[in-house]
Short mmCIF file of C-alpha atoms in Angstrom, two decimals:
data_model
loop_
_atom_site.label_atom_id
_atom_site.label_comp_id
_atom_site.label_asym_id
_atom_site.label_seq_id
_atom_site.Cartn_x
_atom_site.Cartn_y
_atom_site.Cartn_z
CA MET J 1 -30.13 -7.70 4.57
CA ILE J 2 -26.73 -8.04 2.92
CA PRO J 3 -26.91 -9.85 -0.41
CA SER J 4 -25.57 -13.37 -0.47
CA THR J 5 -22.74 -14.19 -2.84
CA SER J 6 -22.59 -17.93 -2.23
CA LYS J 7 -23.66 -18.69 -5.80
CA LYS J 8 -22.07 -16.17 -8.11
CA ARG J 9 -22.24 -16.21 -11.86
CA PRO J 10 -19.47 -14.77 -14.01
CA ARG J 11 -19.76 -11.04 -14.41
CA VAL J 12 -22.52 -10.13 -16.84
CA PRO J 13 -23.59 -6.81 -18.35
CA TYR J 14 -26.00 -4.75 -16.32
CA ASN J 15 -29.65 -4.92 -17.19
CA ARG J 16 -31.03 -1.44 -17.52
CA HIS J 17 -34.05 -2.53 -15.47
CA SER J 18 -31.87 -3.73 -12.60
CA THR J 19 -32.49 -2.25 -9.20
CA VAL J 20 -28.86 -1.21 -9.25
CA SER J 21 -28.83 1.53 -11.81
CA PRO J 22 -25.44 2.06 -13.43
CA THR J 23 -25.65 5.66 -12.42
CA THR J 24 -27.16 5.24 -8.96
CA GLY J 25 -26.17 8.04 -6.67
CA LEU J 26 -24.65 10.34 -9.31
CA ARG J 27 -24.50 13.92 -8.16
CA SER J 28 -24.89 17.03 -10.25
CA THR J 29 -21.68 18.64 -11.45
CA ALA J 30 -22.58 21.84 -9.67
CA SER J 31 -22.48 20.13 -6.27
CA ARG J 32 -19.52 17.80 -6.76
CA SER J 33 -16.20 19.56 -6.42
CA ALA J 34 -14.01 16.48 -6.31
CA GLY J 35 -16.04 13.97 -8.33
CA LEU J 36 -16.91 13.64 -11.98
CA SER J 37 -16.63 17.13 -13.52
CA SER J 38 -18.62 18.73 -16.29
CA THR J 39 -18.39 17.26 -19.75
CA ALA J 40 -18.24 20.70 -21.35
CA ALA J 41 -14.56 20.42 -22.27
CA LEU J 42 -15.07 16.99 -23.81
CA ILE J 43 -18.24 17.97 -25.58
CA ASP J 44 -16.54 21.04 -26.99
CA SER J 45 -14.28 18.65 -28.87
CA PHE J 46 -17.18 16.83 -30.52
CA PRO J 47 -18.20 17.54 -34.16
CA ASP J 48 -19.92 20.81 -34.91
CA LYS J 49 -21.70 19.78 -38.14
CA THR J 50 -23.20 16.70 -39.65
CA ILE J 51 -21.44 13.35 -40.02
CA SER J 52 -20.41 14.00 -43.61
CA GLU J 53 -19.09 17.43 -42.77
CA ASN J 54 -17.21 16.07 -39.82
CA SER J 55 -15.28 13.70 -42.00
CA LYS J 56 -13.79 16.78 -43.65
CA LYS J 57 -13.25 18.94 -40.61
CA LEU J 58 -12.69 17.91 -36.96
CA ARG J 59 -11.31 19.91 -34.07
CA ARG J 60 -8.86 18.04 -31.82
CA THR J 61 -10.31 17.20 -28.43
CA SER J 62 -9.17 18.98 -25.35
CA SER J 63 -8.70 16.54 -22.50
CA HIS J 64 -11.72 15.55 -20.48
CA PRO J 65 -11.13 17.50 -17.27
CA LEU J 66 -11.58 14.47 -15.03
CA LEU J 67 -9.37 12.04 -16.87
CA SER J 68 -6.24 13.94 -17.95
CA PRO J 69 -5.55 11.40 -20.71
CA THR J 70 -2.25 10.60 -22.28
CA PRO J 71 -3.25 9.28 -25.71
CA SER J 72 -0.95 7.09 -27.71
CA PRO J 73 0.82 8.58 -30.75
CA THR J 74 -1.41 6.66 -33.16
CA THR J 75 -4.81 6.59 -31.47
CA SER J 76 -6.50 9.23 -29.38
CA PHE J 77 -9.93 9.47 -27.89
CA ASN J 78 -12.61 10.89 -30.23
CA ASP J 79 -10.31 11.26 -33.26
CA LEU J 80 -12.28 10.98 -36.51
CA ASN J 81 -9.12 10.98 -38.65
CA THR J 82 -7.98 7.63 -37.25
CA ALA J 83 -11.20 6.15 -35.85
CA ASP J 84 -12.82 3.07 -37.29
CA VAL J 85 -15.84 3.04 -34.99
CA ILE J 86 -18.48 5.66 -34.32
CA LEU J 87 -20.30 5.16 -31.08
CA ARG J 88 -23.70 6.63 -30.27
CA LEU J 89 -24.57 7.23 -26.65
CA PHE J 90 -28.27 7.94 -26.36
CA LEU J 91 -30.79 8.39 -23.62
CA ASP J 92 -33.77 8.15 -25.93
CA PRO J 93 -33.32 5.53 -28.69
CA THR J 94 -36.01 7.17 -30.85
CA ALA J 95 -34.52 10.65 -30.83
CA PRO J 96 -32.53 11.90 -33.85
CA ILE J 97 -28.82 12.60 -33.64
CA ILE J 98 -28.23 16.17 -32.53
CA ASN J 99 -25.06 18.13 -33.14
CA VAL J 100 -23.55 18.43 -29.71
CA SER J 101 -22.18 21.90 -30.30
CA ASP J 102 -25.70 23.27 -30.55
CA SER J 103 -26.14 23.22 -26.81
CA LEU J 104 -23.17 22.43 -24.61
CA ASN J 105 -24.95 22.98 -21.31
CA SER J 106 -27.89 20.80 -22.29
CA ILE J 107 -25.60 17.77 -22.51
CA ASP J 108 -24.23 18.55 -19.11
CA ASN J 109 -27.79 18.60 -17.77
CA ASN J 110 -28.74 15.39 -19.58
CA ASN J 111 -31.32 17.14 -21.73
CA GLN J 112 -29.47 16.19 -24.92
CA PRO J 113 -30.62 12.69 -25.97
CA ASN J 114 -27.68 11.66 -28.20
CA VAL J 115 -23.90 11.97 -28.30
CA GLN J 116 -21.62 10.40 -30.88
CA ILE J 117 -17.88 9.88 -30.55
CA TYR J 118 -15.17 8.39 -32.76
CA LEU J 119 -13.22 5.46 -31.34
CA HIS J 120 -10.83 2.67 -32.30
CA SER J 121 -11.67 -0.99 -32.35
CA PRO J 122 -8.32 -2.23 -30.90
CA VAL J 123 -8.90 0.00 -27.88
CA LEU J 124 -12.58 -0.89 -27.52
CA ARG J 125 -11.70 -4.57 -27.49
CA ARG J 126 -10.22 -4.07 -24.01
CA ALA J 127 -13.87 -4.15 -22.89
CA LYS J 128 -15.32 -7.59 -23.52
CA TYR J 129 -18.69 -6.11 -24.38
CA PHE J 130 -17.22 -4.31 -27.38
CA SER J 131 -14.97 -7.26 -28.20
CA ALA J 132 -18.01 -9.48 -28.56
CA LEU J 133 -19.95 -6.80 -30.42
CA LEU J 134 -17.19 -6.27 -32.94
CA SER J 135 -16.09 -9.86 -33.44
CA ASP J 136 -18.42 -10.77 -36.34
CA ARG J 137 -18.29 -7.48 -38.18
CA TRP J 138 -14.53 -7.23 -37.89
CA GLN J 139 -14.06 -10.30 -40.06
CA HIS J 140 -14.54 -8.15 -43.17
CA SER J 141 -11.43 -6.72 -44.81
CA LYS J 142 -11.00 -2.97 -44.91
CA GLU J 143 -10.59 -3.23 -48.66
CA ASN J 144 -14.26 -4.13 -48.93
CA LEU J 145 -15.26 -0.74 -47.63
CA ASP J 146 -16.10 1.81 -50.28
CA SER J 147 -15.20 4.87 -48.29
CA ALA J 148 -14.63 6.28 -44.85
CA GLU J 149 -18.26 7.28 -44.84
CA ASN J 150 -19.35 3.67 -45.41
CA LYS J 151 -16.95 2.54 -42.76
CA ILE J 152 -18.48 4.87 -40.23
CA ASP J 153 -21.98 3.76 -41.10
CA GLN J 154 -21.05 0.08 -40.95
CA TYR J 155 -19.56 0.29 -37.52
CA LEU J 156 -22.14 2.47 -35.88
CA ILE J 157 -22.46 0.84 -32.48
CA PRO J 158 -25.43 1.88 -30.34
CA LEU J 159 -24.95 1.81 -26.58
CA LYS J 160 -28.13 2.27 -24.56
CA LEU J 161 -27.77 4.31 -21.38
CA GLY J 162 -29.96 4.66 -18.35
CA VAL J 163 -31.88 7.88 -17.92
CA ALA J 164 -30.41 8.82 -14.53
CA PRO J 165 -28.69 12.23 -14.49
CA GLY J 166 -24.97 12.05 -15.21
CA SER J 167 -25.04 8.75 -17.12
CA ILE J 168 -23.53 10.20 -20.30
CA GLU J 169 -20.70 11.82 -18.40
CA VAL J 170 -19.80 8.63 -16.56
CA HIS J 171 -19.88 6.54 -19.74
CA LEU J 172 -17.61 9.05 -21.48
CA SER J 173 -15.22 8.86 -18.55
CA VAL J 174 -15.09 5.05 -18.70
CA LEU J 175 -14.64 5.08 -22.48
CA GLU J 176 -11.72 7.46 -22.16
CA LEU J 177 -10.21 5.20 -19.50
CA LEU J 178 -10.00 2.54 -22.21
CA TYR J 179 -7.47 4.85 -23.84
CA THR J 180 -5.65 6.33 -20.87
CA ASN J 181 -5.70 3.57 -18.24
CA ASP J 182 -5.27 6.44 -15.78
CA PHE J 183 -7.24 4.88 -12.94
CA THR J 184 -5.12 6.39 -10.17
CA ASN J 185 -5.82 9.99 -11.11
CA VAL J 186 -9.46 9.45 -12.06
CA ILE J 187 -10.74 7.32 -9.19
CA ARG J 188 -9.86 9.39 -6.17
CA SER J 189 -12.96 9.02 -3.98
CA ALA J 190 -15.44 6.32 -3.08
CA ALA J 191 -18.19 8.32 -4.80
CA VAL J 192 -16.31 8.35 -8.11
CA ALA J 193 -15.50 4.63 -7.82
CA LEU J 194 -19.17 3.88 -7.20
CA ASP J 195 -20.16 5.99 -10.21
CA ILE J 196 -17.70 4.28 -12.55
CA LEU J 197 -17.96 0.68 -11.32
CA PRO J 198 -21.48 -0.06 -12.65
CA VAL J 199 -20.54 1.21 -16.13
CA ALA J 200 -17.29 -0.77 -16.09
CA LEU J 201 -19.27 -3.88 -15.13
CA LYS J 202 -21.80 -3.26 -17.88
CA LEU J 203 -19.09 -2.90 -20.52
CA LEU J 204 -17.11 -5.81 -19.03
CA PHE J 205 -14.11 -3.50 -18.65
CA ASP J 206 -12.42 -5.80 -16.14
CA GLU J 207 -9.32 -3.71 -15.42
CA CYS J 208 -11.44 -0.71 -14.52
CA ALA J 209 -13.89 -2.76 -12.46
CA ASP J 210 -11.05 -4.46 -10.59
CA TYR J 211 -9.46 -1.13 -9.76
CA CYS J 212 -12.78 0.28 -8.52
CA VAL J 213 -13.29 -2.76 -6.27
CA LYS J 214 -9.75 -2.55 -4.86
CA TYR J 215 -10.20 1.15 -4.24
CA LEU J 216 -13.49 0.58 -2.41
CA GLU J 217 -11.85 -2.13 -0.30
CA ALA J 218 -9.20 0.31 0.90
CA VAL J 219 -11.12 3.52 1.67
CA PRO J 220 -13.82 4.47 4.21
CA TRP J 221 -17.44 4.86 3.07
CA SER J 222 -20.24 7.12 4.15
CA GLU J 223 -23.52 5.48 5.14
CA GLU J 224 -25.03 6.28 1.74
CA GLU J 225 -21.96 4.93 -0.06
CA GLU J 226 -22.18 1.74 1.97
CA LYS J 227 -25.74 1.22 0.73
CA ARG J 228 -24.51 1.59 -2.85
CA VAL J 229 -21.74 -0.92 -2.23
CA ILE J 230 -24.27 -3.42 -0.86
CA ASN J 231 -26.44 -2.94 -3.94
CA LEU J 232 -23.47 -3.60 -6.24
CA ILE J 233 -22.21 -6.73 -4.50
CA PRO J 234 -24.57 -9.14 -6.34
CA TYR J 235 -22.99 -8.05 -9.63
CA LEU J 236 -19.47 -8.95 -8.52
CA ARG J 237 -17.80 -12.31 -8.65
CA GLU J 238 -17.48 -14.08 -5.31
CA GLU J 239 -13.74 -13.49 -5.07
CA GLU J 240 -14.23 -9.82 -5.90
CA SER J 241 -16.86 -9.21 -3.25
CA GLU J 242 -15.11 -11.16 -0.47
CA GLU J 243 -13.25 -8.19 1.03
CA LEU J 244 -16.24 -5.86 0.70
CA LEU J 245 -18.52 -8.37 2.39
CA ALA J 246 -15.99 -8.95 5.16
CA ARG J 247 -16.26 -5.29 6.11
CA ILE J 248 -20.05 -5.26 6.44
CA SER J 249 -20.94 -8.87 7.25
CA PRO J 250 -20.56 -10.16 10.82
CA PRO J 251 -18.27 -13.21 10.82
CA LYS J 252 -20.72 -15.15 13.01
CA TYR J 253 -24.04 -14.65 14.70
CA ASP J 254 -22.66 -13.55 18.09
CA SER J 255 -20.05 -11.07 16.86
CA CYS J 256 -22.01 -8.17 18.38
CA GLU J 257 -21.95 -9.86 21.76
CA GLU J 258 -18.24 -10.55 21.45
CA MET J 259 -17.66 -6.90 20.65
CA LEU J 260 -19.78 -5.73 23.58
CA HIS J 261 -18.07 -8.13 25.94
CA GLY J 262 -14.68 -6.89 24.81
CA LEU J 263 -15.75 -3.29 25.38
CA ILE J 264 -17.02 -4.10 28.87
CA LEU J 265 -13.74 -5.79 29.76
CA ALA J 266 -11.82 -2.83 28.37
CA ALA J 267 -13.94 -0.44 30.45
CA ILE J 268 -13.57 -2.23 33.77
CA HIS J 269 -9.87 -2.97 33.26
CA SER J 270 -8.93 0.43 31.84
CA SER J 271 -6.08 2.02 33.78
CA SER J 272 -6.18 5.45 32.11
CA ASN J 273 -9.22 7.67 31.61
CA MET J 274 -11.23 4.98 33.39
CA ALA J 275 -14.22 7.22 34.11
CA PHE J 276 -14.47 8.40 30.49
CA VAL J 277 -14.16 4.89 29.10
CA LYS J 278 -16.79 3.54 31.47
CA ALA J 279 -19.17 6.39 30.65
CA PHE J 280 -18.72 5.76 26.93
CA VAL J 281 -19.35 2.01 27.21
CA ALA J 282 -22.34 2.64 29.47
CA LYS J 283 -23.90 4.82 26.77
CA LEU J 284 -23.21 2.17 24.12
CA LEU J 285 -25.01 -0.38 26.29
CA ARG J 286 -27.98 1.94 26.81
CA ASP J 287 -28.29 2.60 23.09
CA PHE J 288 -27.69 -0.98 21.95
CA SER J 289 -30.69 -2.31 20.07
CA SER J 290 -30.75 -5.83 21.53
CA ARG J 291 -31.47 -5.86 25.26
CA ASP J 292 -31.06 -9.65 25.36
CA SER J 293 -27.52 -9.38 23.96
CA ALA J 294 -26.67 -6.70 26.52
CA ARG J 295 -28.06 -8.95 29.25
CA ARG J 296 -25.94 -11.91 28.18
CA VAL J 297 -22.65 -10.00 27.97
CA LEU J 298 -23.24 -8.25 31.30
CA GLU J 299 -24.15 -11.51 33.01
CA LYS J 300 -21.01 -13.13 31.59
CA ALA J 301 -18.81 -10.33 32.90
CA PHE J 302 -20.63 -10.35 36.24
CA GLU J 303 -20.08 -14.07 36.71
CA THR J 304 -16.39 -13.74 35.87
CA SER J 305 -15.76 -10.90 38.31
CA LEU J 306 -17.81 -12.54 41.07
CA LYS J 307 -15.86 -15.76 40.65
CA ILE J 308 -12.53 -13.92 41.01
CA VAL J 309 -13.70 -12.09 44.15
CA LYS J 310 -14.92 -15.32 45.71
CA GLU J 311 -11.72 -17.24 44.90
CA SER J 312 -9.55 -14.40 46.24
CA LEU J 313 -11.53 -14.23 49.51
CA GLU J 314 -11.41 -17.99 49.85
CA ASP J 315 -7.62 -17.95 49.45
CA TYR J 316 -7.36 -15.08 51.92
CA SER J 317 -9.60 -16.76 54.50
CA SER J 318 -7.81 -20.12 54.23
CA PRO J 319 -4.14 -19.29 53.53
CA ASP J 320 -1.36 -21.79 53.06
CA PHE J 321 1.24 -21.03 55.76
CA ARG J 322 3.83 -23.53 54.57
CA GLY J 323 5.95 -20.87 52.93
CA ASP J 324 7.95 -17.95 54.28
CA HIS J 325 6.02 -15.54 56.50
CA ASN J 326 6.81 -12.53 54.34
CA GLU J 327 5.86 -14.43 51.23
CA THR J 328 2.58 -15.50 52.80
CA GLU J 329 1.83 -11.94 53.83
CA ALA J 330 2.52 -10.70 50.31
CA ILE J 331 0.17 -13.30 48.88
CA GLN J 332 -2.50 -12.29 51.37
CA ARG J 333 -2.19 -8.66 50.36
CA LEU J 334 -2.41 -9.65 46.72
CA ASN J 335 -5.56 -11.68 47.40
CA LEU J 336 -7.23 -8.70 49.07
CA HIS J 337 -6.21 -6.28 46.30
CA THR J 338 -7.51 -8.70 43.67
CA ALA J 339 -10.81 -9.00 45.51
CA MET J 340 -11.05 -5.21 45.87
CA THR J 341 -10.34 -4.55 42.19
CA ASN J 342 -12.90 -7.06 40.98
CA GLY J 343 -15.37 -5.86 43.60
CA ARG J 344 -15.26 -2.45 41.93
CA HIS J 345 -15.85 -4.18 38.60
CA LEU J 346 -18.88 -5.90 40.12
CA LEU J 347 -20.30 -2.60 41.36
CA TRP J 348 -20.07 -1.01 37.90
CA LEU J 349 -21.62 -4.08 36.29
CA VAL J 350 -24.46 -4.15 38.82
CA GLU J 351 -25.20 -0.49 38.10
CA ARG J 352 -25.34 -1.17 34.35
CA MET J 353 -27.56 -4.22 34.79
CA ILE J 354 -30.03 -2.33 36.98
CA GLU J 355 -30.00 0.62 34.60
CA LEU J 356 -30.93 -1.66 31.70
CA GLY J 357 -33.41 -3.71 33.74
CA VAL J 358 -31.48 -6.96 33.27
CA ALA J 359 -30.31 -7.66 36.85
CA ASP J 360 -32.65 -10.58 37.56
CA SER J 361 -29.92 -13.18 37.24
CA ALA J 362 -27.48 -11.08 39.28
CA VAL J 363 -29.95 -10.84 42.16
CA LYS J 364 -30.48 -14.58 42.10
CA GLN J 365 -26.73 -15.28 42.11
CA TRP J 366 -26.14 -12.73 44.85
CA SER J 367 -28.72 -14.51 47.00
CA GLU J 368 -26.92 -17.85 46.64
CA GLN J 369 -23.61 -16.89 48.25
CA GLU J 370 -23.73 -18.59 51.63
CA SER J 371 -20.12 -19.78 51.46
CA PHE J 372 -18.90 -16.44 50.09
CA THR J 373 -20.63 -14.39 52.78
CA ALA J 374 -19.16 -16.71 55.42
CA ASP J 375 -15.66 -15.97 54.06
CA LEU J 376 -16.44 -12.26 54.14
CA GLN J 377 -17.49 -12.40 57.76
CA ARG J 378 -14.25 -14.17 58.71
CA ALA J 379 -12.19 -11.68 56.72
CA PHE J 380 -13.90 -8.60 58.18
CA ARG J 381 -13.58 -9.83 61.77
CA ASP J 382 -9.83 -9.70 61.22
CA ASP J 383 -8.30 -6.22 61.28
CA ALA J 384 -5.70 -6.99 58.60
CA TRP J 385 -7.91 -5.71 55.75
CA ARG J 386 -8.15 -2.23 57.33
CA ASN J 387 -4.60 -1.26 56.30
CA ILE J 388 -4.70 -3.01 52.94
CA VAL J 389 -8.16 -2.43 51.41
CA PRO J 390 -10.14 -0.26 53.85
CA GLY J 391 -12.87 0.40 51.29
CA PHE J 392 -13.50 -3.24 50.40
CA PRO J 393 -16.50 -3.84 52.73
CA ALA J 394 -18.23 -0.70 51.44
CA VAL J 395 -17.80 -1.82 47.81
CA LEU J 396 -19.50 -5.16 48.39
CA LEU J 397 -22.23 -3.62 50.54
CA ARG J 398 -22.96 -1.09 47.78
CA CYS J 399 -23.42 -3.98 45.36
CA THR J 400 -25.78 -5.59 47.88
CA CYS J 401 -27.63 -2.34 48.50
CA LYS J 402 -28.24 -1.62 44.80
CA LEU J 403 -29.52 -5.12 44.13
CA ALA J 404 -31.65 -5.16 47.29
CA ASN J 405 -33.11 -1.72 46.46
CA ALA J 406 -34.09 -2.97 43.00
CA VAL J 407 -35.90 -5.88 44.66
CA ALA J 408 -37.59 -3.77 47.37
CA SER J 409 -38.78 -1.17 44.84
CA GLY J 410 -40.19 -3.79 42.48
CA THR J 411 -37.76 -2.98 39.70
CA ILE J 412 -36.75 -6.63 39.88
CA LEU J 413 -39.54 -9.06 40.66
CA ALA J 414 -37.68 -11.65 42.71
CA ALA J 415 -39.24 -14.87 43.97
CA ARG J 416 -39.92 -15.25 47.70
CA GLN J 417 -37.03 -17.67 48.16
CA VAL J 418 -34.64 -15.26 46.44
CA ARG J 419 -35.80 -12.36 48.62
CA MET J 420 -35.43 -14.41 51.78
CA LYS J 421 -31.98 -15.75 50.89
CA LEU J 422 -30.74 -12.29 49.87
CA VAL J 423 -31.45 -10.94 53.34
CA LYS J 424 -30.47 -14.13 55.19
CA ASP J 425 -26.99 -14.38 53.61
CA TRP J 426 -26.04 -10.69 53.48
CA LEU J 427 -27.57 -9.43 56.73
CA PRO J 428 -24.76 -11.00 58.80
CA VAL J 429 -22.14 -9.33 56.56
CA LEU J 430 -23.79 -5.95 57.14
CA ILE J 431 -23.80 -6.53 60.89
CA VAL J 432 -20.11 -7.54 60.97
CA CYS J 433 -19.08 -4.55 58.83
CA LYS J 434 -21.11 -2.16 60.98
CA ASP J 435 -19.63 -3.52 64.20
CA ALA J 436 -16.11 -3.35 62.81
CA ALA J 437 -16.54 0.23 61.65
CA LEU J 438 -18.23 1.68 64.74
CA SER J 439 -15.02 3.22 66.06
CA SER J 440 -14.01 4.82 62.76
CA MET J 441 -17.14 5.01 60.60
CA LEU J 442 -16.95 7.49 57.75
CA PRO J 443 -20.07 9.62 57.11
CA ASN J 444 -20.64 8.10 53.66
CA HIS J 445 -20.33 4.59 55.14
CA LYS J 446 -22.88 5.45 57.82
CA SER J 447 -25.44 6.50 55.22
CA LEU J 448 -24.74 3.30 53.27
CA TYR J 449 -25.36 1.13 56.32
CA LEU J 450 -28.59 2.94 57.16
CA GLU J 451 -29.85 2.63 53.58
CA LEU J 452 -29.10 -1.09 53.48
CA GLU J 453 -30.74 -1.63 56.89
CA ASP J 454 -33.90 0.08 55.70
CA THR J 455 -33.88 -1.88 52.43
CA PHE J 456 -33.48 -5.22 54.22
CA LEU J 457 -36.36 -4.35 56.54
CA ARG J 458 -38.59 -3.49 53.59
CA ILE J 459 -37.78 -6.83 51.97
CA ILE J 460 -38.44 -8.65 55.24
CA SER J 461 -41.92 -7.09 55.28
CA THR J 462 -42.66 -8.93 52.01
CA LEU J 463 -41.86 -12.37 53.46
CA PRO J 464 -44.12 -14.82 55.27
CA MET J 465 -44.36 -14.01 58.96
CA SER J 466 -42.40 -17.09 59.99
CA ASP J 467 -39.43 -16.03 57.88
CA ALA J 468 -39.81 -12.41 58.93
CA GLN J 469 -39.83 -13.41 62.60
CA VAL J 470 -36.42 -15.11 62.31
CA LEU J 471 -34.81 -12.35 60.29
CA LEU J 472 -36.18 -9.44 62.36
CA GLN J 473 -34.57 -10.81 65.48
CA GLN J 474 -31.19 -10.60 63.74
CA CYS J 475 -31.86 -6.94 63.01
CA LEU J 476 -31.75 -5.86 66.65
CA SER J 477 -28.20 -4.69 66.06
CA PHE J 478 -29.72 -1.89 63.97
CA SER J 479 -30.81 -0.23 67.19
CA THR J 480 -28.82 2.78 68.38
CA ARG J 481 -28.05 4.50 71.67
CA ASN J 482 -30.81 6.95 70.91
CA VAL J 483 -33.86 4.89 70.03
CA GLU J 484 -35.29 7.82 68.09
CA ASP J 485 -32.48 7.34 65.54
CA CYS J 486 -33.84 4.02 64.26
CA PRO J 487 -37.45 4.64 63.19
CA HIS J 488 -37.09 2.11 60.35
CA LEU J 489 -36.51 -0.63 62.94
CA PHE J 490 -39.54 0.41 65.01
CA THR J 491 -41.69 0.47 61.87
CA ALA J 492 -40.61 -3.04 60.87
CA PHE J 493 -41.37 -4.56 64.29
CA ASN J 494 -44.65 -2.69 64.64
CA THR J 495 -45.72 -3.98 61.25
CA TRP J 496 -44.92 -7.56 62.22
CA PHE J 497 -46.77 -7.32 65.57
CA ARG J 498 -49.79 -5.71 63.93
CA ARG J 499 -50.02 -8.58 61.47
CA ALA J 500 -49.45 -11.14 64.22
CA THR J 501 -52.35 -9.78 66.27
CA ASN J 502 -54.77 -9.50 63.36
CA GLN J 503 -57.04 -12.49 62.91
CA PRO J 504 -57.83 -13.53 59.33
CA GLN J 505 -61.35 -12.70 58.16
CA GLY J 506 -62.39 -16.37 58.12
CA ASP J 507 -61.39 -16.96 61.75
CA ARG J 508 -63.63 -14.25 63.23
#
């Protein structure tokens, strides 16, 4: 569930007990080549001795390797000579201050509980957290301070860190960004932005947080990074999270269906790499989690394509001859080509619906096409289609055959009326197509006709005997010159006669 941002409060510091840890997802420095680097160079610049000794001797810091700072002439990061604030970063608030030079690697591994650095109040005030923290104490005049030592003690500011590995390093990076403002060179991956953003939010360092958000808006995320973004969204203001939410939140409840429908249309209308596109979309449909959504988008596409085929055949079967003969002929050719193209779309859609087990509605619609099948019979009795779309009858009969097979095999449990109407309306089309193709029947067409004949006969065997009697008589055209070539027809009639001669148990 994506967090809601409808009621956002102004940005507040992170609570250390929040489920969104400021250092969530930090990686070890050994495994991150492009992220936050080791703090060894920065730590090497920290004081070697005690606080009092440091006031007398301090080595200049070498730049933190991640940040490449460009300090101002008057203030630089971790400069005791000019600092007026000493900041303690500690993992364990009860542990004593440890000289960081005693164990450089232990800091890098987060075994060292305390780090102290020397900072400047004007720079710290860029973060509202420090601005608020310093506001009362900063009212005192510098003349009231006895010495630099007292000054350091007076402005010792504790900053509690989480215990997650890498937290010290990230906080040091953000603190140095207060000085350098070098966001472009520091934040160069989504992982780094996600490491820095929680700390910037906690310190109310708005410029840094804003840059992290803008960076995350513009770059891709891994799946794990996306989870971290979702966890951070509740801590952002509504206007800040708007673009991030837009990427991961569907604009409305049916956006998945709109996307699927668009992909289906792209697949059936694709002119280049059609087979590859259709195969890809077919796999997406198979793997889609919501079968009901897949059903709805396929049914919608099916209805659209069927409507176009029917309208094209109706225009072809009842042309308007008021225009020029050549113009009328061109329109007729266009009508047939339109019907053929959308017939292919129907075949692909029927295959997908049967594959997903969602063809119930398609079977029902296909069985309610009395007017359409009448137009088909008129069109196929005319020889004009042979030279324009010779494969058109086979396309529609394949649609019929696939749907009828699903019914006969029990894949689709169709009602008796649907089964009867399916055979009643489409059996005459099969007969017309078979008669028209007898003189030039292709081998693949012959196998299609035989398969559909057998399927219709199997469906007829599931109907009441009165319905079966009427339909079987129309199937006599299935007979061939060699009666041994139509065993399916003999089986169907023998079954009917056997049932007709059997008396029910109660009548004996």
